[in-house]
C-alpha cells in the first residue's frame, strides 16, 4: 500500500556560475532540491527473544541449569518448521552479596507463520523462559524492495518539482547533478500486544504496518528555453 508522496525538504539556491564555465551565449541556473517519499508494508516476520536464568550456590550449578534450559528450547524450536533459532549473550555473576551465583543466556526465534510461531513462544514461556521482546519486522527482501520503490517515487517527485520550478522561472530542466539517495533503516521492530505469562495461552500479537521512506537530493540544471 502506498502513502501519498510527501515533500519534506525543499531548498533552492540560484547560482550564477563563472561565464568561462558556460558555452557562449548560454547560462545555467542550479537548483538545489530534495524530495521524500514513503511506502508502507505489512510486517512479514516475527522475532522473539527469550531468556533463561538460574540461580545456585555455585557458578557451575547455575550454568548447568541455564545450559539445560537453552538446549531444550533450541531443540524444541528446531522441531518447528519455518522457525530459525539462534542463541545470544551468556553471562554469570555473583548475586545476593556474593552468597549465590546467577547465570543467564538468551535465545532468539524468527519466523513468518505467526500462529505456529506464537504457540512455540508460549510453550517456551511455559518451560520457564522469560520473554524479553516480541516484535514484528520486515524480512530483508521485503525491506529492500520497499526501499527501492520509495527511492523511485522520491526521484520522480524530485523531477516533477524541479520541472515545475523551472517553468515558474521561465526556464527548463535539462538534467540533474550530484544525485544523492538517503534511505534510513526502515521496517524495524514494531511493538506487539503481548501476554507474557509463565503458563497459559500463547502470546497475543497485533502488528502495525511498517513505513519505509527515502529522500532524494540533487542539483537540478536549468537553462533558458
mmCIF file with all atom_site columns, C-alpha atoms in Angstrom, residues 87-215:
data_model
loop_
_atom_site.group_PDB
_atom_site.id
_atom_site.type_symbol
_atom_site.label_atom_id
_atom_site.label_alt_id
_atom_site.label_comp_id
_atom_site.label_asym_id
_atom_site.label_entity_id
_atom_site.label_seq_id
_atom_site.pdbx_PDB_ins_code
_atom_site.Cartn_x
_atom_site.Cartn_y
_atom_site.Cartn_z
_atom_site.occupancy
_atom_site.B_iso_or_equiv
_atom_site.pdbx_formal_charge
_atom_site.auth_seq_id
_atom_site.auth_comp_id
_atom_site.auth_asym_id
_atom_site.auth_atom_id
_atom_site.pdbx_PDB_model_num
ATOM 1   C CA . UNK A 1 87  ? 21.473 -18.126 20.926  1.00 0.00 ? 87  UNK A CA 1
ATOM 2   C CA . UNK A 1 88  ? 22.656 -14.802 22.334  1.00 0.00 ? 88  UNK A CA 1
ATOM 3   C CA . UNK A 1 89  ? 24.760 -13.399 25.146  1.00 0.00 ? 89  UNK A CA 1
ATOM 4   C CA . UNK A 1 90  ? 25.739 -15.561 28.106  1.00 0.00 ? 90  UNK A CA 1
ATOM 5   C CA . UNK A 1 91  ? 26.785 -14.209 31.482  1.00 0.00 ? 91  UNK A CA 1
ATOM 6   C CA . UNK A 1 92  ? 27.439 -15.429 35.003  1.00 0.00 ? 92  UNK A CA 1
ATOM 7   C CA . UNK A 1 93  ? 27.873 -13.266 38.108  1.00 0.00 ? 93  UNK A CA 1
ATOM 8   C CA . UNK A 1 94  ? 27.683 -13.314 41.886  1.00 0.00 ? 94  UNK A CA 1
ATOM 9   C CA . UNK A 1 95  ? 24.447 -12.023 43.411  1.00 0.00 ? 95  UNK A CA 1
ATOM 10  C CA . UNK A 1 96  ? 22.937 -11.530 46.847  1.00 0.00 ? 96  UNK A CA 1
ATOM 11  C CA . UNK A 1 97  ? 26.099 -10.027 48.346  1.00 0.00 ? 97  UNK A CA 1
ATOM 12  C CA . UNK A 1 98  ? 28.194 -12.757 46.744  1.00 0.00 ? 98  UNK A CA 1
ATOM 13  C CA . UNK A 1 99  ? 26.279 -15.528 48.513  1.00 0.00 ? 99  UNK A CA 1
ATOM 14  C CA . UNK A 1 100 ? 24.966 -17.034 45.253  1.00 0.00 ? 100 UNK A CA 1
ATOM 15  C CA . UNK A 1 101 ? 25.663 -17.219 41.550  1.00 0.00 ? 101 UNK A CA 1
ATOM 16  C CA . UNK A 1 102 ? 23.305 -16.308 38.729  1.00 0.00 ? 102 UNK A CA 1
ATOM 17  C CA . UNK A 1 103 ? 23.666 -17.337 35.090  1.00 0.00 ? 103 UNK A CA 1
ATOM 18  C CA . UNK A 1 104 ? 21.652 -16.170 32.073  1.00 0.00 ? 104 UNK A CA 1
ATOM 19  C CA . UNK A 1 105 ? 21.510 -16.692 28.318  1.00 0.00 ? 105 UNK A CA 1
ATOM 20  C CA . UNK A 1 106 ? 19.110 -15.541 25.604  1.00 0.00 ? 106 UNK A CA 1
ATOM 21  C CA . UNK A 1 107 ? 17.653 -17.351 22.622  1.00 0.00 ? 107 UNK A CA 1
ATOM 22  C CA . UNK A 1 108 ? 16.175 -15.624 19.560  1.00 0.00 ? 108 UNK A CA 1
ATOM 23  C CA . UNK A 1 109 ? 13.461 -17.033 17.301  1.00 0.00 ? 109 UNK A CA 1
ATOM 24  C CA . UNK A 1 110 ? 12.480 -15.832 13.825  1.00 0.00 ? 110 UNK A CA 1
ATOM 25  C CA . UNK A 1 111 ? 9.508  -16.991 11.797  1.00 0.00 ? 111 UNK A CA 1
ATOM 26  C CA . UNK A 1 112 ? 6.844  -15.944 9.328   1.00 0.00 ? 112 UNK A CA 1
ATOM 27  C CA . UNK A 1 113 ? 3.936  -18.217 10.303  1.00 0.00 ? 113 UNK A CA 1
ATOM 28  C CA . UNK A 1 114 ? 2.601  -16.167 13.197  1.00 0.00 ? 114 UNK A CA 1
ATOM 29  C CA . UNK A 1 115 ? 0.152  -18.684 14.776  1.00 0.00 ? 115 UNK A CA 1
ATOM 30  C CA . UNK A 1 116 ? 2.700  -21.511 14.888  1.00 0.00 ? 116 UNK A CA 1
ATOM 31  C CA . UNK A 1 117 ? 5.447  -19.146 15.981  1.00 0.00 ? 117 UNK A CA 1
ATOM 32  C CA . UNK A 1 118 ? 3.405  -17.715 18.835  1.00 0.00 ? 118 UNK A CA 1
ATOM 33  C CA . UNK A 1 119 ? 2.438  -21.184 20.019  1.00 0.00 ? 119 UNK A CA 1
ATOM 34  C CA . UNK A 1 120 ? 6.139  -22.030 20.218  1.00 0.00 ? 120 UNK A CA 1
ATOM 35  C CA . UNK A 1 121 ? 6.903  -18.812 22.105  1.00 0.00 ? 121 UNK A CA 1
ATOM 36  C CA . UNK A 1 122 ? 4.144  -19.595 24.573  1.00 0.00 ? 122 UNK A CA 1
ATOM 37  C CA . UNK A 1 123 ? 5.450  -23.141 25.035  1.00 0.00 ? 123 UNK A CA 1
ATOM 38  C CA . UNK A 1 124 ? 8.941  -21.841 25.837  1.00 0.00 ? 124 UNK A CA 1
ATOM 39  C CA . UNK A 1 125 ? 7.480  -19.408 28.337  1.00 0.00 ? 125 UNK A CA 1
ATOM 40  C CA . UNK A 1 126 ? 5.765  -22.379 29.914  1.00 0.00 ? 126 UNK A CA 1
ATOM 41  C CA . UNK A 1 127 ? 9.159  -24.078 30.218  1.00 0.00 ? 127 UNK A CA 1
ATOM 42  C CA . UNK A 1 128 ? 10.357 -21.178 32.365  1.00 0.00 ? 128 UNK A CA 1
ATOM 43  C CA . UNK A 1 129 ? 11.964 -18.841 29.843  1.00 0.00 ? 129 UNK A CA 1
ATOM 44  C CA . UNK A 1 130 ? 11.196 -15.137 30.245  1.00 0.00 ? 130 UNK A CA 1
ATOM 45  C CA . UNK A 1 131 ? 10.019 -13.141 27.230  1.00 0.00 ? 131 UNK A CA 1
ATOM 46  C CA . UNK A 1 132 ? 12.411 -10.234 26.623  1.00 0.00 ? 132 UNK A CA 1
ATOM 47  C CA . UNK A 1 133 ? 10.914 -8.881  23.413  1.00 0.00 ? 133 UNK A CA 1
ATOM 48  C CA . UNK A 1 134 ? 8.416  -9.832  20.738  1.00 0.00 ? 134 UNK A CA 1
ATOM 49  C CA . UNK A 1 135 ? 8.470  -7.759  17.548  1.00 0.00 ? 135 UNK A CA 1
ATOM 50  C CA . UNK A 1 136 ? 7.114  -7.574  14.030  1.00 0.00 ? 136 UNK A CA 1
ATOM 51  C CA . UNK A 1 137 ? 9.669  -6.808  11.323  1.00 0.00 ? 137 UNK A CA 1
ATOM 52  C CA . UNK A 1 138 ? 10.121 -6.781  7.570   1.00 0.00 ? 138 UNK A CA 1
ATOM 53  C CA . UNK A 1 139 ? 12.253 -9.511  6.061   1.00 0.00 ? 139 UNK A CA 1
ATOM 54  C CA . UNK A 1 140 ? 15.382 -8.261  4.297   1.00 0.00 ? 140 UNK A CA 1
ATOM 55  C CA . UNK A 1 141 ? 13.900 -8.920  0.861   1.00 0.00 ? 141 UNK A CA 1
ATOM 56  C CA . UNK A 1 142 ? 10.675 -7.081  1.631   1.00 0.00 ? 142 UNK A CA 1
ATOM 57  C CA . UNK A 1 143 ? 12.565 -4.141  3.142   1.00 0.00 ? 143 UNK A CA 1
ATOM 58  C CA . UNK A 1 144 ? 14.924 -3.933  0.139   1.00 0.00 ? 144 UNK A CA 1
ATOM 59  C CA . UNK A 1 145 ? 12.073 -3.861  -2.375  1.00 0.00 ? 145 UNK A CA 1
ATOM 60  C CA . UNK A 1 146 ? 10.251 -1.228  -0.293  1.00 0.00 ? 146 UNK A CA 1
ATOM 61  C CA . UNK A 1 147 ? 13.372 0.969   -0.181  1.00 0.00 ? 147 UNK A CA 1
ATOM 62  C CA . UNK A 1 148 ? 13.792 0.686   -3.954  1.00 0.00 ? 148 UNK A CA 1
ATOM 63  C CA . UNK A 1 149 ? 10.165 1.677   -4.526  1.00 0.00 ? 149 UNK A CA 1
ATOM 64  C CA . UNK A 1 150 ? 10.374 4.625   -2.135  1.00 0.00 ? 150 UNK A CA 1
ATOM 65  C CA . UNK A 1 151 ? 13.573 5.811   -3.842  1.00 0.00 ? 151 UNK A CA 1
ATOM 66  C CA . UNK A 1 152 ? 11.905 5.666   -7.260  1.00 0.00 ? 152 UNK A CA 1
ATOM 67  C CA . UNK A 1 153 ? 8.890  7.624   -6.032  1.00 0.00 ? 153 UNK A CA 1
ATOM 68  C CA . UNK A 1 154 ? 11.097 10.268  -4.451  1.00 0.00 ? 154 UNK A CA 1
ATOM 69  C CA . UNK A 1 155 ? 13.156 10.646  -7.626  1.00 0.00 ? 155 UNK A CA 1
ATOM 70  C CA . UNK A 1 156 ? 10.035 11.008  -9.772  1.00 0.00 ? 156 UNK A CA 1
ATOM 71  C CA . UNK A 1 157 ? 8.691  13.639  -7.371  1.00 0.00 ? 157 UNK A CA 1
ATOM 72  C CA . UNK A 1 158 ? 12.001 15.499  -7.461  1.00 0.00 ? 158 UNK A CA 1
ATOM 73  C CA . UNK A 1 159 ? 11.998 15.636  -11.263 1.00 0.00 ? 159 UNK A CA 1
ATOM 74  C CA . UNK A 1 160 ? 8.416  16.925  -11.339 1.00 0.00 ? 160 UNK A CA 1
ATOM 75  C CA . UNK A 1 161 ? 9.130  19.557  -8.718  1.00 0.00 ? 161 UNK A CA 1
ATOM 76  C CA . UNK A 1 162 ? 12.322 20.711  -10.466 1.00 0.00 ? 162 UNK A CA 1
ATOM 77  C CA . UNK A 1 163 ? 10.474 20.990  -13.786 1.00 0.00 ? 163 UNK A CA 1
ATOM 78  C CA . UNK A 1 164 ? 7.689  22.988  -12.102 1.00 0.00 ? 164 UNK A CA 1
ATOM 79  C CA . UNK A 1 165 ? 10.150 25.420  -10.519 1.00 0.00 ? 165 UNK A CA 1
ATOM 80  C CA . UNK A 1 166 ? 11.952 25.779  -13.833 1.00 0.00 ? 166 UNK A CA 1
ATOM 81  C CA . UNK A 1 167 ? 8.673  26.707  -15.503 1.00 0.00 ? 167 UNK A CA 1
ATOM 82  C CA . UNK A 1 168 ? 7.938  29.306  -12.829 1.00 0.00 ? 168 UNK A CA 1
ATOM 83  C CA . UNK A 1 169 ? 11.321 30.878  -13.558 1.00 0.00 ? 169 UNK A CA 1
ATOM 84  C CA . UNK A 1 170 ? 10.846 30.816  -17.304 1.00 0.00 ? 170 UNK A CA 1
ATOM 85  C CA . UNK A 1 171 ? 13.488 28.103  -17.673 1.00 0.00 ? 171 UNK A CA 1
ATOM 86  C CA . UNK A 1 172 ? 13.563 24.392  -18.493 1.00 0.00 ? 172 UNK A CA 1
ATOM 87  C CA . UNK A 1 173 ? 15.043 21.401  -16.715 1.00 0.00 ? 173 UNK A CA 1
ATOM 88  C CA . UNK A 1 174 ? 17.931 19.913  -18.678 1.00 0.00 ? 174 UNK A CA 1
ATOM 89  C CA . UNK A 1 175 ? 19.387 17.435  -16.165 1.00 0.00 ? 175 UNK A CA 1
ATOM 90  C CA . UNK A 1 176 ? 20.366 16.506  -12.610 1.00 0.00 ? 176 UNK A CA 1
ATOM 91  C CA . UNK A 1 177 ? 23.754 16.586  -10.929 1.00 0.00 ? 177 UNK A CA 1
ATOM 92  C CA . UNK A 1 178 ? 25.076 15.258  -7.648  1.00 0.00 ? 178 UNK A CA 1
ATOM 93  C CA . UNK A 1 179 ? 22.098 12.984  -7.057  1.00 0.00 ? 179 UNK A CA 1
ATOM 94  C CA . UNK A 1 180 ? 22.092 11.578  -3.509  1.00 0.00 ? 180 UNK A CA 1
ATOM 95  C CA . UNK A 1 181 ? 19.682 8.960   -2.176  1.00 0.00 ? 181 UNK A CA 1
ATOM 96  C CA . UNK A 1 182 ? 19.222 8.655   1.577   1.00 0.00 ? 182 UNK A CA 1
ATOM 97  C CA . UNK A 1 183 ? 17.258 5.639   2.769   1.00 0.00 ? 183 UNK A CA 1
ATOM 98  C CA . UNK A 1 184 ? 17.007 5.394   6.573   1.00 0.00 ? 184 UNK A CA 1
ATOM 99  C CA . UNK A 1 185 ? 16.821 1.940   8.006   1.00 0.00 ? 185 UNK A CA 1
ATOM 100 C CA . UNK A 1 186 ? 13.129 1.261   7.925   1.00 0.00 ? 186 UNK A CA 1
ATOM 101 C CA . UNK A 1 187 ? 10.785 -1.583  8.661   1.00 0.00 ? 187 UNK A CA 1
ATOM 102 C CA . UNK A 1 188 ? 12.322 -2.097  12.050  1.00 0.00 ? 188 UNK A CA 1
ATOM 103 C CA . UNK A 1 189 ? 10.751 -3.711  15.081  1.00 0.00 ? 189 UNK A CA 1
ATOM 104 C CA . UNK A 1 190 ? 7.095  -2.937  15.706  1.00 0.00 ? 190 UNK A CA 1
ATOM 105 C CA . UNK A 1 191 ? 5.663  -3.449  19.180  1.00 0.00 ? 191 UNK A CA 1
ATOM 106 C CA . UNK A 1 192 ? 3.150  -6.196  19.608  1.00 0.00 ? 192 UNK A CA 1
ATOM 107 C CA . UNK A 1 193 ? 0.376  -6.620  22.138  1.00 0.00 ? 193 UNK A CA 1
ATOM 108 C CA . UNK A 1 194 ? 1.711  -9.408  24.302  1.00 0.00 ? 194 UNK A CA 1
ATOM 109 C CA . UNK A 1 195 ? 0.556  -11.627 27.123  1.00 0.00 ? 195 UNK A CA 1
ATOM 110 C CA . UNK A 1 196 ? 3.769  -12.912 28.689  1.00 0.00 ? 196 UNK A CA 1
ATOM 111 C CA . UNK A 1 197 ? 2.510  -15.365 31.236  1.00 0.00 ? 197 UNK A CA 1
ATOM 112 C CA . UNK A 1 198 ? 4.592  -18.192 32.616  1.00 0.00 ? 198 UNK A CA 1
ATOM 113 C CA . UNK A 1 199 ? 1.848  -20.610 31.708  1.00 0.00 ? 199 UNK A CA 1
ATOM 114 C CA . UNK A 1 200 ? -1.355 -20.378 29.758  1.00 0.00 ? 200 UNK A CA 1
ATOM 115 C CA . UNK A 1 201 ? -2.248 -19.313 26.204  1.00 0.00 ? 201 UNK A CA 1
ATOM 116 C CA . UNK A 1 202 ? 0.329  -18.216 23.651  1.00 0.00 ? 202 UNK A CA 1
ATOM 117 C CA . UNK A 1 203 ? 1.218  -14.521 23.391  1.00 0.00 ? 203 UNK A CA 1
ATOM 118 C CA . UNK A 1 204 ? -1.377 -12.388 21.578  1.00 0.00 ? 204 UNK A CA 1
ATOM 119 C CA . UNK A 1 205 ? 0.089  -10.214 18.826  1.00 0.00 ? 205 UNK A CA 1
ATOM 120 C CA . UNK A 1 206 ? -1.307 -7.442  16.624  1.00 0.00 ? 206 UNK A CA 1
ATOM 121 C CA . UNK A 1 207 ? 1.072  -5.873  14.098  1.00 0.00 ? 207 UNK A CA 1
ATOM 122 C CA . UNK A 1 208 ? 1.056  -2.434  12.508  1.00 0.00 ? 208 UNK A CA 1
ATOM 123 C CA . UNK A 1 209 ? 2.335  -1.545  9.054   1.00 0.00 ? 209 UNK A CA 1
ATOM 124 C CA . UNK A 1 210 ? 5.983  -0.577  8.718   1.00 0.00 ? 210 UNK A CA 1
ATOM 125 C CA . UNK A 1 211 ? 6.828  2.712   6.994   1.00 0.00 ? 211 UNK A CA 1
ATOM 126 C CA . UNK A 1 212 ? 9.852  2.799   4.691   1.00 0.00 ? 212 UNK A CA 1
ATOM 127 C CA . UNK A 1 213 ? 10.998 6.195   3.431   1.00 0.00 ? 213 UNK A CA 1
ATOM 128 C CA . UNK A 1 214 ? 13.618 7.511   1.033   1.00 0.00 ? 214 UNK A CA 1
ATOM 129 C CA . UNK A 1 215 ? 14.915 11.019  0.371   1.00 0.00 ? 215 UNK A CA 1
#
